Short mmCIF file of C-alpha atoms in Angstrom, two decimals:
data_model
loop_
_atom_site.label_atom_id
_atom_site.label_comp_id
_atom_site.label_asym_id
_atom_site.label_seq_id
_atom_site.Cartn_x
_atom_site.Cartn_y
_atom_site.Cartn_z
CA UNK A 1 112.44 -27.62 59.05
CA UNK A 2 112.99 -24.94 61.66
CA UNK A 3 114.50 -26.02 64.92
CA UNK A 4 111.82 -26.24 67.60
CA UNK A 5 112.68 -24.65 70.89
CA UNK A 6 113.00 -26.68 74.04
CA UNK A 7 109.55 -25.80 75.38
CA UNK A 8 107.90 -26.97 72.18
CA UNK A 9 109.83 -30.22 72.20
CA UNK A 10 108.91 -30.82 75.81
CA UNK A 11 105.28 -30.12 75.10
CA UNK A 12 105.40 -32.47 72.14
CA UNK A 13 106.85 -35.16 74.41
CA UNK A 14 103.97 -34.78 76.84
CA UNK A 15 101.38 -34.97 74.07
CA UNK A 16 102.96 -38.12 72.66
CA UNK A 17 103.14 -39.68 76.11
CA UNK A 18 99.45 -38.96 76.69
CA UNK A 19 98.56 -40.44 73.33
CA UNK A 20 100.48 -43.57 74.27
CA UNK A 21 98.47 -43.70 77.49
CA UNK A 22 95.24 -43.56 75.51
CA UNK A 23 96.41 -46.36 73.24
CA UNK A 24 97.16 -48.49 76.31
CA UNK A 25 93.83 -47.64 77.89
CA UNK A 26 92.01 -48.74 74.76
CA UNK A 27 94.00 -52.00 74.71
CA UNK A 28 93.05 -52.79 78.32
CA UNK A 29 89.40 -52.02 77.77
CA UNK A 30 89.16 -54.03 74.57
CA UNK A 31 91.06 -57.00 76.00
CA UNK A 32 88.70 -57.37 78.95
CA UNK A 33 85.64 -56.95 76.74
CA UNK A 34 87.05 -59.58 74.41
CA UNK A 35 87.61 -61.96 77.32
CA UNK A 36 84.15 -61.50 78.77
CA UNK A 37 82.35 -61.70 75.44
CA UNK A 38 84.56 -64.52 74.14
CA UNK A 39 85.31 -62.23 71.20
CA UNK A 40 88.42 -63.70 69.59
CA UNK A 41 88.40 -61.17 66.73
CA UNK A 42 88.59 -58.27 69.21
CA UNK A 43 91.35 -60.09 71.12
CA UNK A 44 93.37 -60.38 67.91
CA UNK A 45 92.88 -56.65 67.32
CA UNK A 46 94.46 -55.93 70.73
CA UNK A 47 97.40 -58.21 69.94
CA UNK A 48 97.95 -56.58 66.54
CA UNK A 49 97.76 -53.03 67.95
CA UNK A 50 100.44 -53.70 70.57
CA UNK A 51 103.22 -53.03 68.07
CA UNK A 52 102.07 -49.40 67.83
CA UNK A 53 102.39 -49.09 71.61
CA UNK A 54 105.90 -50.55 71.47
CA UNK A 55 106.85 -48.22 68.63
CA UNK A 56 105.60 -45.28 70.61
CA UNK A 57 107.73 -46.26 73.58
CA UNK A 58 110.77 -46.47 71.30
CA UNK A 59 109.91 -43.07 69.82
CA UNK A 60 109.55 -41.48 73.29
CA UNK A 61 112.79 -43.07 74.44
CA UNK A 62 114.67 -41.74 71.41
CA UNK A 63 113.27 -38.22 71.68
CA UNK A 64 113.92 -38.09 75.44
CA UNK A 65 117.46 -39.31 75.08
CA UNK A 66 118.24 -36.82 72.32
CA UNK A 67 116.72 -33.95 74.28
CA UNK A 68 118.95 -34.75 77.25
CA UNK A 69 122.07 -35.19 75.10
CA UNK A 70 121.57 -32.16 72.87
CA UNK A 71 119.83 -29.65 75.12
CA UNK A 72 121.43 -30.67 78.41
CA UNK A 73 118.51 -29.63 80.56
CA UNK A 74 118.88 -29.40 84.33
CA UNK A 75 116.62 -29.69 87.42
CA UNK A 76 112.90 -29.68 86.64
CA UNK A 77 113.25 -29.90 82.84
CA UNK A 78 115.59 -32.86 83.15
CA UNK A 79 113.26 -34.47 85.66
CA UNK A 80 110.34 -34.12 83.27
CA UNK A 81 112.22 -35.95 80.53
CA UNK A 82 113.47 -38.67 82.87
CA UNK A 83 109.89 -39.17 84.04
CA UNK A 84 108.66 -39.69 80.49
CA UNK A 85 111.39 -42.28 79.98
CA UNK A 86 110.40 -44.16 83.10
CA UNK A 87 106.64 -43.87 82.85
CA UNK A 88 106.58 -44.89 79.18
CA UNK A 89 108.17 -48.21 80.21
CA UNK A 90 105.31 -48.68 82.67
CA UNK A 91 102.72 -47.89 79.99
CA UNK A 92 104.36 -50.35 77.62
CA UNK A 93 104.13 -53.11 80.22
CA UNK A 94 100.49 -52.31 80.88
CA UNK A 95 99.98 -52.85 77.15
CA UNK A 96 101.75 -56.21 77.44
CA UNK A 97 99.29 -57.27 80.15
CA UNK A 98 96.39 -56.32 77.89
CA UNK A 99 97.95 -58.59 75.26
CA UNK A 100 98.18 -61.37 77.86
CA UNK A 101 94.47 -60.99 78.61
CA UNK A 102 93.74 -61.07 74.88
CA UNK A 103 95.81 -64.23 74.48
CA UNK A 104 93.94 -65.89 77.35
CA UNK A 105 90.76 -65.13 75.42
CA UNK A 106 92.02 -66.89 72.34
CA UNK A 107 93.20 -69.87 74.40
CA UNK A 108 89.92 -70.48 76.22
CA UNK A 109 88.00 -73.45 74.83
CA UNK A 110 84.65 -74.53 76.16
CA UNK A 111 85.24 -73.71 79.84
CA UNK A 112 82.20 -73.81 82.11
CA UNK A 113 81.36 -70.12 82.52
CA UNK A 114 80.33 -68.41 85.74
CA UNK A 115 78.43 -65.21 84.79
CA UNK A 116 78.52 -63.77 88.33
CA UNK A 117 82.33 -63.86 88.36
CA UNK A 118 82.51 -62.44 84.83
CA UNK A 119 80.29 -59.59 86.02
CA UNK A 120 82.73 -58.72 88.84
CA UNK A 121 85.67 -58.96 86.42
CA UNK A 122 83.88 -56.48 84.13
CA UNK A 123 83.37 -54.09 87.06
CA UNK A 124 87.02 -54.45 88.04
CA UNK A 125 88.08 -53.68 84.45
CA UNK A 126 85.88 -50.58 84.42
CA UNK A 127 87.53 -49.39 87.64
CA UNK A 128 91.02 -49.99 86.23
CA UNK A 129 90.12 -48.17 83.01
CA UNK A 130 88.89 -45.20 85.01
CA UNK A 131 92.13 -45.12 87.03
CA UNK A 132 94.21 -45.23 83.84
CA UNK A 133 92.25 -42.28 82.42
CA UNK A 134 92.58 -40.35 85.66
CA UNK A 135 96.30 -40.93 86.00
CA UNK A 136 96.91 -39.67 82.45
CA UNK A 137 94.96 -36.53 83.27
CA UNK A 138 96.80 -36.06 86.57
CA UNK A 139 100.09 -36.51 84.71
CA UNK A 140 99.24 -33.82 82.15
CA UNK A 141 98.27 -31.45 84.97
CA UNK A 142 101.20 -32.57 87.20
CA UNK A 143 98.61 -32.86 89.96
CA UNK A 144 100.28 -34.51 92.98
CA UNK A 145 97.18 -34.42 95.17
CA UNK A 146 95.19 -36.26 92.53
CA UNK A 147 98.03 -38.74 91.89
CA UNK A 148 98.06 -39.61 95.59
CA UNK A 149 94.28 -40.06 95.55
CA UNK A 150 94.41 -42.30 92.48
CA UNK A 151 97.11 -44.50 94.06
CA UNK A 152 94.88 -44.85 97.11
CA UNK A 153 92.08 -46.07 94.83
CA UNK A 154 94.18 -49.11 94.02
CA UNK A 155 92.75 -50.60 97.21
CA UNK A 156 89.42 -50.80 95.34
CA UNK A 157 91.10 -52.85 92.63
CA UNK A 158 92.54 -55.09 95.34
CA UNK A 159 89.07 -55.38 96.90
CA UNK A 160 87.70 -56.58 93.54
CA UNK A 161 90.62 -58.97 93.35
CA UNK A 162 89.88 -60.39 96.81
CA UNK A 163 86.20 -60.74 95.92
CA UNK A 164 87.02 -62.62 92.71
CA UNK A 165 89.42 -64.85 94.63
CA UNK A 166 86.71 -65.72 97.19
CA UNK A 167 84.12 -66.35 94.47
CA UNK A 168 86.52 -68.56 92.51
CA UNK A 169 87.47 -70.61 95.58
CA UNK A 170 83.80 -71.10 96.54
CA UNK A 171 82.94 -72.03 92.96
CA UNK A 172 85.77 -74.52 92.64
CA UNK A 173 84.89 -76.11 95.98
CA UNK A 174 81.24 -76.41 94.97
CA UNK A 175 81.80 -77.75 91.46
CA UNK A 176 85.09 -79.21 90.28
CA UNK A 177 83.92 -78.77 86.66
CA UNK A 178 84.53 -75.03 87.08
CA UNK A 179 88.17 -75.31 88.25
CA UNK A 180 89.80 -74.70 84.86
CA UNK A 181 87.47 -71.77 84.08
CA UNK A 182 87.98 -70.26 87.53
CA UNK A 183 91.76 -70.45 87.09
CA UNK A 184 91.33 -68.40 83.90
CA UNK A 185 89.31 -65.84 85.83
CA UNK A 186 92.13 -65.67 88.39
CA UNK A 187 94.60 -65.12 85.56
CA UNK A 188 92.68 -62.16 84.13
CA UNK A 189 92.10 -60.82 87.64
CA UNK A 190 95.82 -61.01 88.19
CA UNK A 191 96.67 -59.08 85.03
CA UNK A 192 94.17 -56.37 85.96
CA UNK A 193 95.67 -56.14 89.42
CA UNK A 194 99.14 -55.76 87.90
CA UNK A 195 97.83 -52.99 85.64
CA UNK A 196 96.53 -51.28 88.80
CA UNK A 197 100.05 -51.54 90.25
CA UNK A 198 101.46 -49.84 87.17
CA UNK A 199 98.93 -47.02 87.59
CA UNK A 200 100.34 -46.59 91.12
CA UNK A 201 103.86 -46.49 89.65
CA UNK A 202 102.81 -43.68 87.32
CA UNK A 203 101.28 -41.85 90.31
CA UNK A 204 104.70 -42.14 91.95
CA UNK A 205 106.36 -40.63 88.87
CA UNK A 206 103.92 -37.68 89.08
CA UNK A 207 105.07 -37.05 92.66
CA UNK A 208 108.67 -37.42 91.53
CA UNK A 209 108.06 -34.95 88.71
CA UNK A 210 107.10 -32.26 91.16
CA UNK A 211 109.26 -33.05 94.18
CA UNK A 212 112.22 -35.01 92.83
CA UNK A 213 111.51 -37.62 95.50
CA UNK A 214 110.88 -41.31 94.91
CA UNK A 215 107.98 -42.29 97.12
CA UNK A 216 106.24 -45.60 97.60
CA UNK A 217 102.50 -44.90 97.40
CA UNK A 218 100.26 -47.65 98.61
CA UNK A 219 103.04 -50.21 98.89
CA UNK A 220 101.91 -53.80 99.05
CA UNK A 221 98.56 -52.57 100.29
CA UNK A 222 96.86 -55.81 99.40
CA UNK A 223 99.10 -57.96 101.54
CA UNK A 224 98.97 -55.46 104.40
CA UNK A 225 95.19 -55.60 104.41
CA UNK A 226 95.21 -59.33 104.64
CA UNK A 227 97.71 -59.52 107.50
CA UNK B 1 136.68 -34.45 99.95
CA UNK B 2 138.28 -34.41 96.54
CA UNK B 3 136.01 -34.33 93.52
CA UNK B 4 135.85 -37.76 91.87
CA UNK B 5 136.19 -37.85 88.15
CA UNK B 6 133.37 -39.02 85.95
CA UNK B 7 134.79 -42.49 85.36
CA UNK B 8 135.07 -43.12 89.09
CA UNK B 9 131.51 -41.95 89.67
CA UNK B 10 130.24 -44.17 86.89
CA UNK B 11 132.12 -47.13 88.27
CA UNK B 12 130.73 -46.42 91.71
CA UNK B 13 127.23 -46.36 90.21
CA UNK B 14 127.73 -49.81 88.66
CA UNK B 15 129.04 -51.26 91.93
CA UNK B 16 126.08 -49.88 93.87
CA UNK B 17 123.66 -51.21 91.26
CA UNK B 18 125.24 -54.69 91.47
CA UNK B 19 125.05 -54.59 95.26
CA UNK B 20 121.36 -53.73 94.97
CA UNK B 21 120.95 -56.73 92.68
CA UNK B 22 122.54 -58.99 95.27
CA UNK B 23 120.23 -57.63 97.98
CA UNK B 24 117.25 -58.41 95.76
CA UNK B 25 118.54 -61.85 94.94
CA UNK B 26 118.91 -62.65 98.63
CA UNK B 27 115.36 -61.41 99.26
CA UNK B 28 113.93 -63.66 96.56
CA UNK B 29 115.83 -66.70 97.76
CA UNK B 30 114.92 -66.19 101.41
CA UNK B 31 111.27 -65.47 100.65
CA UNK B 32 110.79 -68.74 98.76
CA UNK B 33 112.65 -70.73 101.42
CA UNK B 34 110.48 -69.10 104.05
CA UNK B 35 107.32 -70.02 102.11
CA UNK B 36 108.33 -73.65 101.59
CA UNK B 37 109.58 -74.17 105.14
CA UNK B 38 106.70 -72.19 106.68
CA UNK B 39 109.39 -70.07 108.33
CA UNK B 40 107.60 -66.91 109.43
CA UNK B 41 110.71 -65.48 111.14
CA UNK B 42 112.64 -65.63 107.85
CA UNK B 43 109.67 -64.10 106.02
CA UNK B 44 109.71 -61.17 108.46
CA UNK B 45 113.42 -60.73 107.83
CA UNK B 46 112.71 -60.34 104.08
CA UNK B 47 110.00 -57.77 104.78
CA UNK B 48 112.25 -55.79 107.13
CA UNK B 49 115.17 -55.79 104.67
CA UNK B 50 113.07 -54.36 101.83
CA UNK B 51 113.56 -50.80 103.11
CA UNK B 52 117.29 -51.10 102.37
CA UNK B 53 116.47 -52.07 98.78
CA UNK B 54 114.16 -49.08 98.47
CA UNK B 55 116.81 -46.78 99.95
CA UNK B 56 119.33 -48.08 97.49
CA UNK B 57 117.00 -47.33 94.58
CA UNK B 58 116.56 -43.77 95.88
CA UNK B 59 120.33 -43.43 96.26
CA UNK B 60 120.97 -44.65 92.70
CA UNK B 61 118.27 -42.36 91.33
CA UNK B 62 119.75 -39.33 93.09
CA UNK B 63 123.32 -40.09 92.00
CA UNK B 64 122.27 -40.77 88.40
CA UNK B 65 120.22 -37.61 88.18
CA UNK B 66 123.03 -35.47 89.60
CA UNK B 67 125.56 -37.01 87.27
CA UNK B 68 123.39 -36.14 84.26
CA UNK B 69 122.68 -32.62 85.50
CA UNK B 70 126.22 -31.74 86.59
CA UNK B 71 128.40 -33.65 84.16
CA UNK B 72 126.14 -33.51 81.11
CA UNK B 73 127.31 -36.78 79.62
CA UNK B 74 126.41 -37.72 76.04
CA UNK B 75 125.97 -40.90 73.99
CA UNK B 76 127.25 -44.05 75.70
CA UNK B 77 127.96 -42.44 79.09
CA UNK B 78 124.49 -40.95 79.20
CA UNK B 79 123.01 -44.25 78.14
CA UNK B 80 124.79 -46.04 80.95
CA UNK B 81 123.32 -43.70 83.53
CA UNK B 82 119.83 -43.85 82.04
CA UNK B 83 120.07 -47.65 82.13
CA UNK B 84 120.90 -47.65 85.84
CA UNK B 85 117.88 -45.43 86.46
CA UNK B 86 115.60 -47.78 84.58
CA UNK B 87 117.00 -51.10 85.72
CA UNK B 88 117.08 -50.07 89.38
CA UNK B 89 113.29 -49.57 89.18
CA UNK B 90 113.02 -53.15 87.91
CA UNK B 91 115.20 -54.45 90.74
CA UNK B 92 113.13 -52.58 93.28
CA UNK B 93 109.96 -54.22 91.96
CA UNK B 94 111.56 -57.64 92.06
CA UNK B 95 112.20 -56.92 95.75
CA UNK B 96 108.53 -56.01 96.19
CA UNK B 97 107.54 -59.40 94.78
CA UNK B 98 109.85 -61.12 97.26
CA UNK B 99 108.03 -59.17 99.98
CA UNK B 100 104.71 -60.38 98.56
CA UNK B 101 105.91 -63.99 98.75
CA UNK B 102 107.07 -63.37 102.34
CA UNK B 103 103.68 -61.91 103.22
CA UNK B 104 101.91 -64.93 101.74
CA UNK B 105 104.04 -67.07 104.07
CA UNK B 106 102.90 -65.14 107.12
CA UNK B 107 99.27 -65.31 106.01
CA UNK B 108 99.13 -69.09 105.43
CA UNK B 109 97.31 -70.91 108.22
CA UNK B 110 96.89 -74.67 108.30
CA UNK B 111 96.51 -75.24 104.55
CA UNK B 112 96.68 -78.84 103.39
CA UNK B 113 100.19 -79.07 101.96
CA UNK B 114 101.20 -80.82 98.75
CA UNK B 115 104.93 -81.65 99.01
CA UNK B 116 105.29 -82.53 95.30
CA UNK B 117 104.11 -79.06 94.28
CA UNK B 118 106.32 -77.42 96.90
CA UNK B 119 109.25 -79.32 95.44
CA UNK B 120 108.61 -77.91 91.95
CA UNK B 121 108.19 -74.41 93.41
CA UNK B 122 111.60 -74.80 95.09
CA UNK B 123 113.16 -75.86 91.77
CA UNK B 124 111.52 -72.91 90.02
CA UNK B 125 112.88 -70.54 92.70
CA UNK B 126 116.38 -71.98 92.24
CA UNK B 127 116.12 -71.36 88.49
CA UNK B 128 114.94 -67.78 89.03
CA UNK B 129 117.74 -67.14 91.54
CA UNK B 130 120.28 -68.42 89.04
CA UNK B 131 118.89 -66.13 86.33
CA UNK B 132 119.05 -63.12 88.66
CA UNK B 133 122.71 -63.89 89.45
CA UNK B 134 123.51 -64.35 85.77
CA UNK B 135 121.81 -61.16 84.66
CA UNK B 136 123.74 -59.14 87.24
CA UNK B 137 126.97 -60.63 85.96
CA UNK B 138 125.98 -60.01 82.32
CA UNK B 139 125.15 -56.42 83.25
CA UNK B 140 128.54 -55.80 84.86
CA UNK B 141 130.23 -57.22 81.77
CA UNK B 142 127.78 -55.52 79.36
CA UNK B 143 127.52 -58.92 77.68
CA UNK B 144 124.70 -58.75 75.10
CA UNK B 145 125.07 -62.33 73.93
CA UNK B 146 124.67 -63.59 77.48
CA UNK B 147 121.74 -61.22 78.13
CA UNK B 148 119.93 -62.63 75.11
CA UNK B 149 120.61 -66.18 76.32
CA UNK B 150 119.35 -65.40 79.82
CA UNK B 151 116.14 -63.89 78.44
CA UNK B 152 115.63 -67.06 76.42
CA UNK B 153 115.92 -69.07 79.65
CA UNK B 154 112.74 -67.41 80.86
CA UNK B 155 110.92 -70.12 78.90
CA UNK B 156 112.21 -72.56 81.55
CA UNK B 157 110.58 -70.46 84.24
CA UNK B 158 107.39 -70.50 82.19
CA UNK B 159 107.67 -74.27 81.84
CA UNK B 160 107.87 -74.58 85.63
CA UNK B 161 104.90 -72.28 85.84
CA UNK B 162 102.87 -74.42 83.43
CA UNK B 163 103.82 -77.55 85.35
CA UNK B 164 102.74 -76.04 88.66
CA UNK B 165 99.49 -74.90 87.05
CA UNK B 166 98.78 -78.44 85.80
CA UNK B 167 99.67 -79.99 89.16
CA UNK B 168 97.48 -77.51 91.04
CA UNK B 169 94.48 -78.07 88.75
CA UNK B 170 94.82 -81.87 89.05
CA UNK B 171 95.19 -81.60 92.82
CA UNK B 172 92.16 -79.34 93.20
CA UNK B 173 90.06 -81.59 90.99
CA UNK B 174 91.09 -84.65 93.00
CA UNK B 175 90.64 -83.16 96.47
CA UNK B 176 88.69 -79.99 97.14
CA UNK B 177 90.39 -79.72 100.54
CA UNK B 178 93.55 -78.64 98.73
CA UNK B 179 91.94 -75.75 96.78
CA UNK B 180 92.96 -72.96 99.18
CA UNK B 181 96.51 -74.28 99.49
CA UNK B 182 96.84 -74.75 95.72
CA UNK B 183 95.70 -71.17 95.16
CA UNK B 184 98.57 -70.08 97.44
CA UNK B 185 100.98 -72.13 95.34
CA UNK B 186 99.63 -70.40 92.24
CA UNK B 187 100.21 -67.03 93.92
CA UNK B 188 103.87 -67.77 94.69
CA UNK B 189 104.31 -69.27 91.22
CA UNK B 190 102.92 -66.08 89.79
CA UNK B 191 105.31 -63.83 91.74
CA UNK B 192 108.27 -65.96 90.64
CA UNK B 193 107.11 -65.75 87.05
CA UNK B 194 106.88 -61.96 87.35
CA UNK B 195 110.42 -61.86 88.76
CA UNK B 196 111.49 -63.83 85.69
CA UNK B 197 109.85 -61.16 83.52
CA UNK B 198 111.85 -58.46 85.30
CA UNK B 199 115.04 -60.42 84.63
CA UNK B 200 114.08 -60.26 80.94
CA UNK B 201 113.56 -56.50 81.28
CA UNK B 202 117.07 -56.14 82.66
CA UNK B 203 118.38 -58.24 79.76
CA UNK B 204 116.69 -55.73 77.47
CA UNK B 205 118.45 -52.85 79.26
CA UNK B 206 121.78 -54.62 78.71
CA UNK B 207 121.08 -54.70 74.97
CA UNK B 208 120.00 -51.05 75.14
CA UNK B 209 123.21 -50.17 76.98
CA UNK B 210 125.28 -51.40 74.11
CA UNK B 211 123.15 -50.61 71.09
CA UNK B 212 120.86 -47.79 72.19
CA UNK B 213 117.95 -49.84 70.88
CA UNK B 214 114.89 -50.89 72.86
CA UNK B 215 114.23 -54.52 72.03
CA UNK B 216 111.55 -56.90 73.20
CA UNK B 217 113.30 -60.16 74.12
CA UNK B 218 111.10 -63.14 74.59
CA UNK B 219 107.89 -61.13 74.50
CA UNK B 220 104.84 -62.88 75.92
CA UNK B 221 106.60 -66.16 75.27
CA UNK B 222 104.36 -67.99 77.67
CA UNK B 223 101.15 -67.13 75.89
CA UNK B 224 102.70 -67.81 72.48
CA UNK B 225 103.64 -71.31 73.59
CA UNK B 226 100.14 -72.04 74.68
CA UNK B 227 98.51 -70.76 71.50
#
């Protein structure tokens, strides 16, 4: 084995990080599809695949740590490695939320279903998936402008979340038979909203990557809107 | 100014991290008290204080980064600094959840209250506060055994969460007037449960600090219990 130079190692780190992002994106997408289609086999697939996401985080952590210890990078190179360490933790937790959605799917038994709410959940999941794809692309291109735009899009996720909340409340008030099912919808909604928050975190790491500054993009936007 | 040696800087970093933890702990405690006592003035205090938590994260980030770049530590010293960088992000997010609870408090208008559920929420908050205090202490002492025990306690938080869920469902089924209020209880419950998850993350960093291994303590315990 020849010793790779620093640039190659750094490039390799970025590629592996992006791959991890794609694994997480797939997990999110599949978990929501499984929930909506009551597809327990697909849900189990998401749960089984999570170990690969965790392994990838461990791999990225190890590589990053060794690069810092052995190559002693400074300024922007060091920042790039630190960012991978931080953002891979966020990706891993997004994967955990996909697993939580998958586990909700397996748990559900004979709830009264409300197709209109499931439809909005599916739209919300599509939006979140799109944001995850965009943030991975913005990360690869270190595109701050785009990262800021993507973080701003989180308000759309929060708008879906508010809509689902309103629909669930109305449904529960109209028909107490739907309370348990509506609480499950709220649970999935909540995990999707958290995933949206993690996308915003990664947007913040992209800004950090370029500027070295920790910013709070879109902080608590949901609550601010409601006040 | 004389130049501090590395040990002093590292010690300083730990002290500042612990102080940040105490700021966050205070925010969590006050936010739940504010919610239960409908104390909007206290809620505003939590929201105003959050900027100090954010500033402290930025300060820790900057110090950690400079220590790595200038002192080029290796192995356990490097790991200690990386851990501060990671765990301070977790603390900052715990603070954001306290702000979310505070904002819920300000938003609430004339909901029908259910004192029995508020009582359980208060007990849950006390448990979470205790875990936050314990994890900060375990961190300072780099006590892996204790960190593992604290992570295991998260199942108690999840038990509170399940209890509140059951109480809210029963309440909503019995009296549709309480649906909006019960959804608010679920929201606060959810933020507390997330804070408990962050405590587990910090427990994982304590293990990492000592062993260099990323472990998943207590992963998705809640869902596993339900399955």
